[in-house]
GROMACS .gro file of C-alpha atoms in nm:
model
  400
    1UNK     CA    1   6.501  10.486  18.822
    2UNK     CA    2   6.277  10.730  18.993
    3UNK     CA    3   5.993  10.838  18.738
    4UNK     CA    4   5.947  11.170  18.885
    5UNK     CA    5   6.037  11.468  18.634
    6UNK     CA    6   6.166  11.206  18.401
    7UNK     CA    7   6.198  11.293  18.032
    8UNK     CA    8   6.005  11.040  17.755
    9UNK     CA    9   6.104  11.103  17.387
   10UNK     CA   10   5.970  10.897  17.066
   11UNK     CA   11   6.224  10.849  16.774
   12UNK     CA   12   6.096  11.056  16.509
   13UNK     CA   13   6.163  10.864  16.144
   14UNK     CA   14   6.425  11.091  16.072
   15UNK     CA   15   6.655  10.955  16.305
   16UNK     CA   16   6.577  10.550  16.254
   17UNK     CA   17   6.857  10.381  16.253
   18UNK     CA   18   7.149  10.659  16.433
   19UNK     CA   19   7.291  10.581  16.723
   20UNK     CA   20   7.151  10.684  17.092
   21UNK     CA   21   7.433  10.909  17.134
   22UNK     CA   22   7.411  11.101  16.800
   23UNK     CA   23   7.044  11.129  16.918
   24UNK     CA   24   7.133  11.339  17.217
   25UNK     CA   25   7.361  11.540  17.007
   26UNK     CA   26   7.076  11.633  16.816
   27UNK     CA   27   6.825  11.680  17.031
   28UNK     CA   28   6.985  11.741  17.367
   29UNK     CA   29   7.332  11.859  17.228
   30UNK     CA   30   7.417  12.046  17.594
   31UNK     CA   31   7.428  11.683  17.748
   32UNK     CA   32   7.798  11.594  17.716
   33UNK     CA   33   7.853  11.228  17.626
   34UNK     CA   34   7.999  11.184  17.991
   35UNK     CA   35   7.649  11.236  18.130
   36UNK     CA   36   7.520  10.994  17.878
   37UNK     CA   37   7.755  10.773  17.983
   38UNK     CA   38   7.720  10.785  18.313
   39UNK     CA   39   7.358  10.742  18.319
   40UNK     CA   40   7.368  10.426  18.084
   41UNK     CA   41   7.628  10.275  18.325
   42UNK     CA   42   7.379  10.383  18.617
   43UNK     CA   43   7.076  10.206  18.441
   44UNK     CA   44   6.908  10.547  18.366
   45UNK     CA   45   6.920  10.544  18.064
   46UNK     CA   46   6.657  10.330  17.872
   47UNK     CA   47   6.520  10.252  17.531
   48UNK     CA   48   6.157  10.062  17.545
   49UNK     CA   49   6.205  10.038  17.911
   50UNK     CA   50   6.543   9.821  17.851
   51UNK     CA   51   6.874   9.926  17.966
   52UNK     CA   52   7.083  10.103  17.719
   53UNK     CA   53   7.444  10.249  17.571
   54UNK     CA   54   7.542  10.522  17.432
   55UNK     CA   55   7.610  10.286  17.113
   56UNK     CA   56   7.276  10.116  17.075
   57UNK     CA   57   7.131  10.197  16.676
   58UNK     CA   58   6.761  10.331  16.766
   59UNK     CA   59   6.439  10.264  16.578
   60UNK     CA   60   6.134  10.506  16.461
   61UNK     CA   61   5.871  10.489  16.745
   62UNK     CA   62   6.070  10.379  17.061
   63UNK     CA   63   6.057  10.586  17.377
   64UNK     CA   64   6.351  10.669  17.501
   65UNK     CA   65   6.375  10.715  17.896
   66UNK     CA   66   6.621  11.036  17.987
   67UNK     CA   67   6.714  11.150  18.383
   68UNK     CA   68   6.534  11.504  18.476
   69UNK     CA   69   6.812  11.777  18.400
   70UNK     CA   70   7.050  11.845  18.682
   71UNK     CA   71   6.954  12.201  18.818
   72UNK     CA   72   7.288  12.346  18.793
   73UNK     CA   73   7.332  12.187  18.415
   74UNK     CA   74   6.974  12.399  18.314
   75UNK     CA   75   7.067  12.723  18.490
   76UNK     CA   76   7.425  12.687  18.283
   77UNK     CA   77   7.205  12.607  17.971
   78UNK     CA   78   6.993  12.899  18.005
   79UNK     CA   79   7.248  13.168  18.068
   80UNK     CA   80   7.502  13.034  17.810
   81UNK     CA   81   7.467  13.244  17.494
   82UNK     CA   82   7.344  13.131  17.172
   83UNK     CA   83   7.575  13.221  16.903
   84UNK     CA   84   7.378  13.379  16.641
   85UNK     CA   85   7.402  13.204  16.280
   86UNK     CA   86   7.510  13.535  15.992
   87UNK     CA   87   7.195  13.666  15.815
   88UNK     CA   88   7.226  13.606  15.453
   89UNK     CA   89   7.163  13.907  15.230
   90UNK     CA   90   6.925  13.918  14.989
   91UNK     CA   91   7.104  13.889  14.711
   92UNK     CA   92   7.289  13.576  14.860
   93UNK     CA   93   6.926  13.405  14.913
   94UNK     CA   94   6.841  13.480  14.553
   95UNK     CA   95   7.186  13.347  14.465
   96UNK     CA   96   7.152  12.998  14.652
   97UNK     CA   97   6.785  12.971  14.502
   98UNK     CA   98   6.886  13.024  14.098
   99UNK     CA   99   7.143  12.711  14.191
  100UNK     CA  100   6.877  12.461  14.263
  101UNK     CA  101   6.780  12.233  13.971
  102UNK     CA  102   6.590  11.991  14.143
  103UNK     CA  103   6.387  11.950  14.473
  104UNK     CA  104   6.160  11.710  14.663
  105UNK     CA  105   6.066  11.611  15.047
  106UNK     CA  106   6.422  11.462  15.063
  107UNK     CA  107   6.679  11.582  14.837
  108UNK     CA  108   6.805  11.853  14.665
  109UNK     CA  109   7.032  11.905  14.364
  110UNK     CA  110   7.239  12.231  14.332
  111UNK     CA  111   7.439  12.333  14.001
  112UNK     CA  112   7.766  12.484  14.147
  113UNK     CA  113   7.945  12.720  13.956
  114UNK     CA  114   8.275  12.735  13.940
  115UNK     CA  115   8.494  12.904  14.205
  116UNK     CA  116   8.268  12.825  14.495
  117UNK     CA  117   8.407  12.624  14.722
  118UNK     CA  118   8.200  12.327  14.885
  119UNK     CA  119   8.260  12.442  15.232
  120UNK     CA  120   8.446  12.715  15.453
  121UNK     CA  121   8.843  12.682  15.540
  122UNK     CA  122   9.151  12.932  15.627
  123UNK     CA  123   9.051  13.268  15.424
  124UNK     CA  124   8.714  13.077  15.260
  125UNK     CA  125   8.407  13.288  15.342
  126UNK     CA  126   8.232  13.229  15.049
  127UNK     CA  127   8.088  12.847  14.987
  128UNK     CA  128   7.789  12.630  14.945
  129UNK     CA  129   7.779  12.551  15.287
  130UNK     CA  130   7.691  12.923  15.401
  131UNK     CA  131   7.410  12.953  15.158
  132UNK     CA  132   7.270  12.675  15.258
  133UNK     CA  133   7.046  12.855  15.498
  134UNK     CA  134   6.886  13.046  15.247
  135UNK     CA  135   6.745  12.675  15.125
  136UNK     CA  136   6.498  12.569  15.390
  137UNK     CA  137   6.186  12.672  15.172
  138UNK     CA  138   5.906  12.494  15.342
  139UNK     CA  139   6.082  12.272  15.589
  140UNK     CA  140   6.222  12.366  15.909
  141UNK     CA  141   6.547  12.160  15.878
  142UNK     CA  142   6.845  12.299  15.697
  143UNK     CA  143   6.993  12.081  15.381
  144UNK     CA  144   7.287  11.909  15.455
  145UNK     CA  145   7.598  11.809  15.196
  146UNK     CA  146   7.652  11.452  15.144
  147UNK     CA  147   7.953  11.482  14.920
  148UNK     CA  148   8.154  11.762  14.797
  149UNK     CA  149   8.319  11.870  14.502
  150UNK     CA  150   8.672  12.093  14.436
  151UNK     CA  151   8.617  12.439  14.425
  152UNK     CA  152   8.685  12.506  14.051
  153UNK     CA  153   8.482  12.243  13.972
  154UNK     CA  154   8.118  12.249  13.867
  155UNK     CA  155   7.816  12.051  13.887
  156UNK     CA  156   7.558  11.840  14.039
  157UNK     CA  157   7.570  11.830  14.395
  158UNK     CA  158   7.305  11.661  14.608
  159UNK     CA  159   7.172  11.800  14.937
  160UNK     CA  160   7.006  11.609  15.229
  161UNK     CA  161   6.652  11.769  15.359
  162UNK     CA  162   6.604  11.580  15.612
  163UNK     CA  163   6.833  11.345  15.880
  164UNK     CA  164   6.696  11.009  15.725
  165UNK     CA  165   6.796  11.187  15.355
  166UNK     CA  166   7.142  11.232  15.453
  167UNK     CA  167   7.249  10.906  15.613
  168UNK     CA  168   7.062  10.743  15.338
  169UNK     CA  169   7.279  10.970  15.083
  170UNK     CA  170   7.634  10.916  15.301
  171UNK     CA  171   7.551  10.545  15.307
  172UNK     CA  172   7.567  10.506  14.917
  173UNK     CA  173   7.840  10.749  14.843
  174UNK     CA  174   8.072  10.577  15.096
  175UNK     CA  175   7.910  10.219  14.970
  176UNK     CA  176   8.015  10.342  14.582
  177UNK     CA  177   7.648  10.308  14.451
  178UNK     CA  178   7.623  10.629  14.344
  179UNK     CA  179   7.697  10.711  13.955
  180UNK     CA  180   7.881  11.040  13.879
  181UNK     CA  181   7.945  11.144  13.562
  182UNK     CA  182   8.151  11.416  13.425
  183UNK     CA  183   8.240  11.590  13.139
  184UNK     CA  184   8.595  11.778  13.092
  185UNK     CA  185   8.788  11.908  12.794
  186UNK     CA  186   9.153  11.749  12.800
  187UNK     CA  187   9.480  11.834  12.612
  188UNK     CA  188   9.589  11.623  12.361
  189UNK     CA  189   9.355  11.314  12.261
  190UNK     CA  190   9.423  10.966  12.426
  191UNK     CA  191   9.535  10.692  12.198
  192UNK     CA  192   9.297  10.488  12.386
  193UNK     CA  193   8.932  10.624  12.354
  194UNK     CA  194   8.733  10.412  12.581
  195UNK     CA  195   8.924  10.251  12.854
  196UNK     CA  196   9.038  10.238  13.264
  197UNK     CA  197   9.316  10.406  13.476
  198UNK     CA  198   9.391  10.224  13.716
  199UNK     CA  199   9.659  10.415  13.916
  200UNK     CA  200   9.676  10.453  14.346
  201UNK     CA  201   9.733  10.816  14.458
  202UNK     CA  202   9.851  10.941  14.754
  203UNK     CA  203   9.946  11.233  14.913
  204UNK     CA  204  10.227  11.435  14.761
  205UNK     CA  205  10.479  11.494  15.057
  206UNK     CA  206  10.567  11.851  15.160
  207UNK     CA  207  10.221  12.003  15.037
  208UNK     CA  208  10.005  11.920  15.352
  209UNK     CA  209   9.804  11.691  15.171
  210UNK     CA  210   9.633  11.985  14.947
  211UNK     CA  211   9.848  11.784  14.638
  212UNK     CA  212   9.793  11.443  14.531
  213UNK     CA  213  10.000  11.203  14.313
  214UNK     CA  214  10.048  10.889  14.219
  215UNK     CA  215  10.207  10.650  14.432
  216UNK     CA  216  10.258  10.348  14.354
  217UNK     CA  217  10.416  10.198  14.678
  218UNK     CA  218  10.149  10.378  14.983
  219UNK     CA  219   9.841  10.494  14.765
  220UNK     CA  220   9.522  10.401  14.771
  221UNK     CA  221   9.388  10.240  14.499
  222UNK     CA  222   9.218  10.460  14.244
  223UNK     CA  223   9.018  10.339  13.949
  224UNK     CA  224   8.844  10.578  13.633
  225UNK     CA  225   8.640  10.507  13.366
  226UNK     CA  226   8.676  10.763  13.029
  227UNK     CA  227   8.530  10.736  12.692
  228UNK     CA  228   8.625  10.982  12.479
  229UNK     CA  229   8.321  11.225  12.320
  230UNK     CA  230   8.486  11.384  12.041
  231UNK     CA  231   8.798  11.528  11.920
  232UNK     CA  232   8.943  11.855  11.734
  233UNK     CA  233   9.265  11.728  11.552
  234UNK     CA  234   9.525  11.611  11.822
  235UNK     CA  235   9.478  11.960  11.973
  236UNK     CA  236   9.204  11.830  12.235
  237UNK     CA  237   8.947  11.618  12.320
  238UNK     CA  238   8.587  11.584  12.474
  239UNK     CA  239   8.607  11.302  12.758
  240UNK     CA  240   8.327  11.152  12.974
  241UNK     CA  241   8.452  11.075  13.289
  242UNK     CA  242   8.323  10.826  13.587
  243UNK     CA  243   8.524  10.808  13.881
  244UNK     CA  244   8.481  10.408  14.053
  245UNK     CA  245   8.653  10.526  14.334
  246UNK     CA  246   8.637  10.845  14.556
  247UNK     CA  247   8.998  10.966  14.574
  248UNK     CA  248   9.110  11.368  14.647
  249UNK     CA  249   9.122  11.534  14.280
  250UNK     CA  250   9.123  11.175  14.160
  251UNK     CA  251   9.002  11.260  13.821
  252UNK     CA  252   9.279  11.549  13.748
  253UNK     CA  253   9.543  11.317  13.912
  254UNK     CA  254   9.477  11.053  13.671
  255UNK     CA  255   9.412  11.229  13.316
  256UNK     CA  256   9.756  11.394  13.422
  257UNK     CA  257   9.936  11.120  13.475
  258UNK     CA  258   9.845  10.940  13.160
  259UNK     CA  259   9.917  11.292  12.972
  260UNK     CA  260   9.642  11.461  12.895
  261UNK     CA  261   9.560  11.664  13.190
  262UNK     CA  262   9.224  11.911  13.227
  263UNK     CA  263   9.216  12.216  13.055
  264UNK     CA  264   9.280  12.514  13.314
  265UNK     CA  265   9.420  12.235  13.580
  266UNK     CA  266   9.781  12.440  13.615
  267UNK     CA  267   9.786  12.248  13.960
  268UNK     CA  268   9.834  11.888  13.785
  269UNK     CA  269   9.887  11.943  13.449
  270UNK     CA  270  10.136  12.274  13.516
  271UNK     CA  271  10.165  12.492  13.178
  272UNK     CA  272  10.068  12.244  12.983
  273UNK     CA  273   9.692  12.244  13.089
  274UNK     CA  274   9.615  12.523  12.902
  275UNK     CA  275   9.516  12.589  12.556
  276UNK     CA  276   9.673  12.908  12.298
  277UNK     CA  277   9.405  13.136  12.192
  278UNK     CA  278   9.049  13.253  12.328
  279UNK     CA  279   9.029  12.927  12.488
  280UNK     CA  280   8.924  12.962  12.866
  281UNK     CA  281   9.170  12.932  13.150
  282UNK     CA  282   8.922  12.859  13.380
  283UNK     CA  283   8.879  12.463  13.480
  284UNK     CA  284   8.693  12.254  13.239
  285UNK     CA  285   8.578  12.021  13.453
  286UNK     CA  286   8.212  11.957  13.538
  287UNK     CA  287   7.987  11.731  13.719
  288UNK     CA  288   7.725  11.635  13.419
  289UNK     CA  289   7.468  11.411  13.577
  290UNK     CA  290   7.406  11.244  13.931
  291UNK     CA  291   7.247  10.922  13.977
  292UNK     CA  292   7.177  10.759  14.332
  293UNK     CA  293   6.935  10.540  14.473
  294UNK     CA  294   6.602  10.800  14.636
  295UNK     CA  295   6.551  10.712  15.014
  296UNK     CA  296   6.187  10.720  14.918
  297UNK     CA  297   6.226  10.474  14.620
  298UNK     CA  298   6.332  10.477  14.278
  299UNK     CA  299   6.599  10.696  14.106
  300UNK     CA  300   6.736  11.020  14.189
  301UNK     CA  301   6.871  11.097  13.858
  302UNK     CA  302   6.987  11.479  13.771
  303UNK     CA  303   7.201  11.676  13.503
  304UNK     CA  304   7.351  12.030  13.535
  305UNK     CA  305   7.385  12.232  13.293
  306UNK     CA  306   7.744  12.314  13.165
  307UNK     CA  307   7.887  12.700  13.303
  308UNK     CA  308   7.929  12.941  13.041
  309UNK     CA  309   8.315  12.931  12.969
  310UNK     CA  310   8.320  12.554  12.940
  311UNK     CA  311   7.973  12.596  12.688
  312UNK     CA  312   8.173  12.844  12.530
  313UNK     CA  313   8.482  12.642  12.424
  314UNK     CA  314   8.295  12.280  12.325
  315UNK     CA  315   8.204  12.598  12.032
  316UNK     CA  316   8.522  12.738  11.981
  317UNK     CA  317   8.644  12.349  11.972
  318UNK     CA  318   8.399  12.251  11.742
  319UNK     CA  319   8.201  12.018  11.939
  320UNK     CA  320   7.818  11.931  11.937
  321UNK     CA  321   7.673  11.947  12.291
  322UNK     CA  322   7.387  11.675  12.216
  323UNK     CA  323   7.687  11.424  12.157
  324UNK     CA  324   7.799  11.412  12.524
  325UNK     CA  325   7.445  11.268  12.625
  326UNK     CA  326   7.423  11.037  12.325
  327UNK     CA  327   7.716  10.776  12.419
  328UNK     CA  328   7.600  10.435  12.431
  329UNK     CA  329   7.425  10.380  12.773
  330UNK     CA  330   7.705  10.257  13.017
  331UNK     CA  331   7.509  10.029  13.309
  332UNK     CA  332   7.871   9.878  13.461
  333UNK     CA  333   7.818   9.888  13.836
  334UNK     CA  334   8.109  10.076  14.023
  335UNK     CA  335   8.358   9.833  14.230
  336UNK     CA  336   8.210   9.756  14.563
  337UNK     CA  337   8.479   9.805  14.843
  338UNK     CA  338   8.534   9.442  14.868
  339UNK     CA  339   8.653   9.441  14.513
  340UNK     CA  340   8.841   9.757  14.601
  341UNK     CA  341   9.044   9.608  14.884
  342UNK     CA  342   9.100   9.283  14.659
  343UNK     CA  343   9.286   9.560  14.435
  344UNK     CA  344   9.481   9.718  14.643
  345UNK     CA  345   9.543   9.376  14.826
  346UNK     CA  346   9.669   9.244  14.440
  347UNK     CA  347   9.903   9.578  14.397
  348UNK     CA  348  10.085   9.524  14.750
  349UNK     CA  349  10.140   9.160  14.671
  350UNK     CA  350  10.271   9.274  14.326
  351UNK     CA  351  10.497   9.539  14.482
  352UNK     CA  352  10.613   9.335  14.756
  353UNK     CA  353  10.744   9.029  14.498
  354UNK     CA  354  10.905   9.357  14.296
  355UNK     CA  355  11.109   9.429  14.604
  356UNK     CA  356  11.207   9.088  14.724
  357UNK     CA  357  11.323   9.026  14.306
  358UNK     CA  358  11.514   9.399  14.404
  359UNK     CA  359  11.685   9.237  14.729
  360UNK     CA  360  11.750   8.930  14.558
  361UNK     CA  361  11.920   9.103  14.254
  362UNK     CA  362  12.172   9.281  14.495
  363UNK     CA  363  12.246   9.006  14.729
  364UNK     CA  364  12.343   8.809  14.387
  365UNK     CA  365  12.597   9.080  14.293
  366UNK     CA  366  12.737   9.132  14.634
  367UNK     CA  367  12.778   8.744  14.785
  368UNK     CA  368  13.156   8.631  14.669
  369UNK     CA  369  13.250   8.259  14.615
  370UNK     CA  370  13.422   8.148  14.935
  371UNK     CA  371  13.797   8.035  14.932
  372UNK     CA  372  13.813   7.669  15.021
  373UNK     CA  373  13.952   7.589  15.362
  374UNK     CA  374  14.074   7.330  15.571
  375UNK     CA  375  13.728   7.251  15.645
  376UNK     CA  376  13.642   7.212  15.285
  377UNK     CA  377  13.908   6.984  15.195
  378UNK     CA  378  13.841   6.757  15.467
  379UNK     CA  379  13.473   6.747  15.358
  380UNK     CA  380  13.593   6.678  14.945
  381UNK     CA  381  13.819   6.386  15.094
  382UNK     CA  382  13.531   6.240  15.255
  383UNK     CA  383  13.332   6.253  14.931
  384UNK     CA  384  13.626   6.104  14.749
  385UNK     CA  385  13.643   5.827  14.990
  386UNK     CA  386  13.244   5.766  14.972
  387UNK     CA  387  13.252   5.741  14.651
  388UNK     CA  388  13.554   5.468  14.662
  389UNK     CA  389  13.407   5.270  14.910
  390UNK     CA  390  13.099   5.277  14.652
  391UNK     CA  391  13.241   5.144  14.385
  392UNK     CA  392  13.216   4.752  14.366
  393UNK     CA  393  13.504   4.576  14.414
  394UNK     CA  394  13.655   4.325  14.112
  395UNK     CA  395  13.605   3.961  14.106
  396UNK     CA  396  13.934   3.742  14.125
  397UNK     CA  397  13.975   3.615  13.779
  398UNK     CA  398  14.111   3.214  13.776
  399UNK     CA  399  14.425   3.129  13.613
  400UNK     CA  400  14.408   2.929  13.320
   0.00000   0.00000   0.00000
């Protein structure tokens, strides 16, 4: 490779560990992974001198080796128009500032009210992902969400600052590590106060996958965690949540199905999710506390403060706030994915044996005994003449 006008870039520690071509779609994001591709397949491309692909994993403090910019590509570069991001209004950057409730050179941690959605859709303008920009402070990168939660939830939800922050973040919610804890108000008090559900949910056909439900036959396994806080008479109860796995509404799907659903959840729990009087119809479901290894070391560990109508009806109910944050301290590890799959593996073999015992039980009632043919008499003669020819013949007896 010719080194005239060639191009010589060191690997910042943000992006240690990504691969080369998530690099250029960072930092060179007009070259289209064809040309990448092409010049790895040329030899033009190089990492520490050495030929590379488009696939390699890169390390802080190599030099990476790029072709001089075609001509034509930089005058198309240059006279294609940036698309302008929306300026956020004042009151929107005082907004996304009175959310945060924790910061450092990495991470973030936003209380989200409720009715905000995490991030932008069909006839969604307003979400956390917007104001985001209005959360740079002293850094020149914009946070980044790791996670999400439903829109009518609330909570603690963590932010990347930097690139290393956020595939350090994605790494350990996809890996299960991180601890989540939440805090909802329920109808009806479980008979069971400190146990599992352990129930697979799927999509619920017909709704484009905005429902779930459980489904016992294609779901994914799905495994939660509740202790229950307090009660007021069989009217409601306080629960603690922890979700083990990271299913769609998994949480509402589950305290649902076992008959107590969230109060304010019409979507799972119908009519029945909410409560007579003053109570709030609003969700009462909330993201308490965050805990997740710090890419820096140590513990991230964060709780939000609860939104006013859910504050509001632990009153009205009765309940003592400092209760919620005295359970006893609950250090059980979530299920690593290998002990997720060996779940899921266990429920298909389960369901399988359920059908063949189904196909079995109808072939039983439909197979009729067969009328005995030629064939079969022949066949019992046979056996009748065996069994003669068997049986030992008798000793002549002498004559006195």
């Amino acid at each position: 490779m010719s080194t005239e006008n060639v191009r010589q870039f060191t690997v910042a520690l943000d992006d240690d560990g990504i691969r080369l071509d998530r690099w250029f779609k960072r930092h060179l994001p007009d070259t289209s992974f064809n040309i990448v591709s092409r010049w790895a397949r040329t030899g033009q491309l190089r990492v520490d001198g050495a030929r590379a692909t488009p696939g390699d994993r890169i390390q802080a403090g190599q030099v990476i080796r790029v072709p001089p910019a075609d001509a034509a590509q930089a005058a198309a570069v240059a006279a294609k128009p940036k698309k302008a991001r929306p300026q956020l209004s004042p009151e929107q950057m005082e907004f996304a500032e009175s959310m945060v409730i924790h910061r450092d050179a990495q991470a973030m941690v936003i209380n989200k009210p409720p009715g905000l959605a995490t991030q932008g859709g069909t006839k969604t303008h307003d979400h956390v992902d917007q104001l985001l920009d209005g959360l740079y402070y002293e850094l020149d990168v914009r946070p980044k969400l790791v996670h999400r939660l439903d829109k009518d939830t609330s909570g603690a939800l963590v932010l990347a600052r930097t690139a290393r922050a956020a595939a350090y973040f994605s790494k350990s919610f996809s890996g299960r590590t991180a601890r989540k804890t939440y805090w909802a108000v329920v109808v009806g008090v479980p008979s069971i106060e400190d146990g599992f559900i352990e129930l697979p949910i799927g999509k619920q056909p017909g709704t484009g996958g905005e429902k779930m439900q459980v489904d016992e036959k294609e779901g994914q396994a799905a495994r939660t965690r509740y202790r229950v806080i307090d009660r007021a008479g069989n009217r409601a109860a306080w629960v603690e949540l922890q979700p083990h796995t990271g299913r769609t509404h998994q949480l509402r799907v589950h305290m649902a199905a076992i008959g107590h659903p969230i109060v304010g959840d019409g979507k799972y729990g119908m009519a029945e999710a909410f409560l007579s009087g003053s109570i709030s119809r609003k969700m009462h479901l909330h993201a308490r506390r965050i805990r997740i290894d710090h890419p820096d070391g140590g513990k991230l560990d964060v709780k939000a403060d609860l939104p006013t109508h859910f504050a509001e009806t632990l009153v009205q109910l009765g309940f003592n706030l400092e209760d919620g944050d005295n359970l006893p301290s609950d250090e059980k590890a979530p299920p690593t994915k290998e002990q997720e799959k060996a779940w899921a593996k266990a429920h298909a073999k389960a369901v399988r044996k359920e059908r063949r015992g189904e196909r079995q039980g109808r072939r039983d009632t439909t197979v009729k005994k067969a009328k005995p043919g030629k064939k079969d008499d022949k066949k019992a003669e046979k056996k009748v003449d065996k069994k003669v020819d068997k049986k030992p013949a008798r000793k002549p007896t002498k004559k006195p």
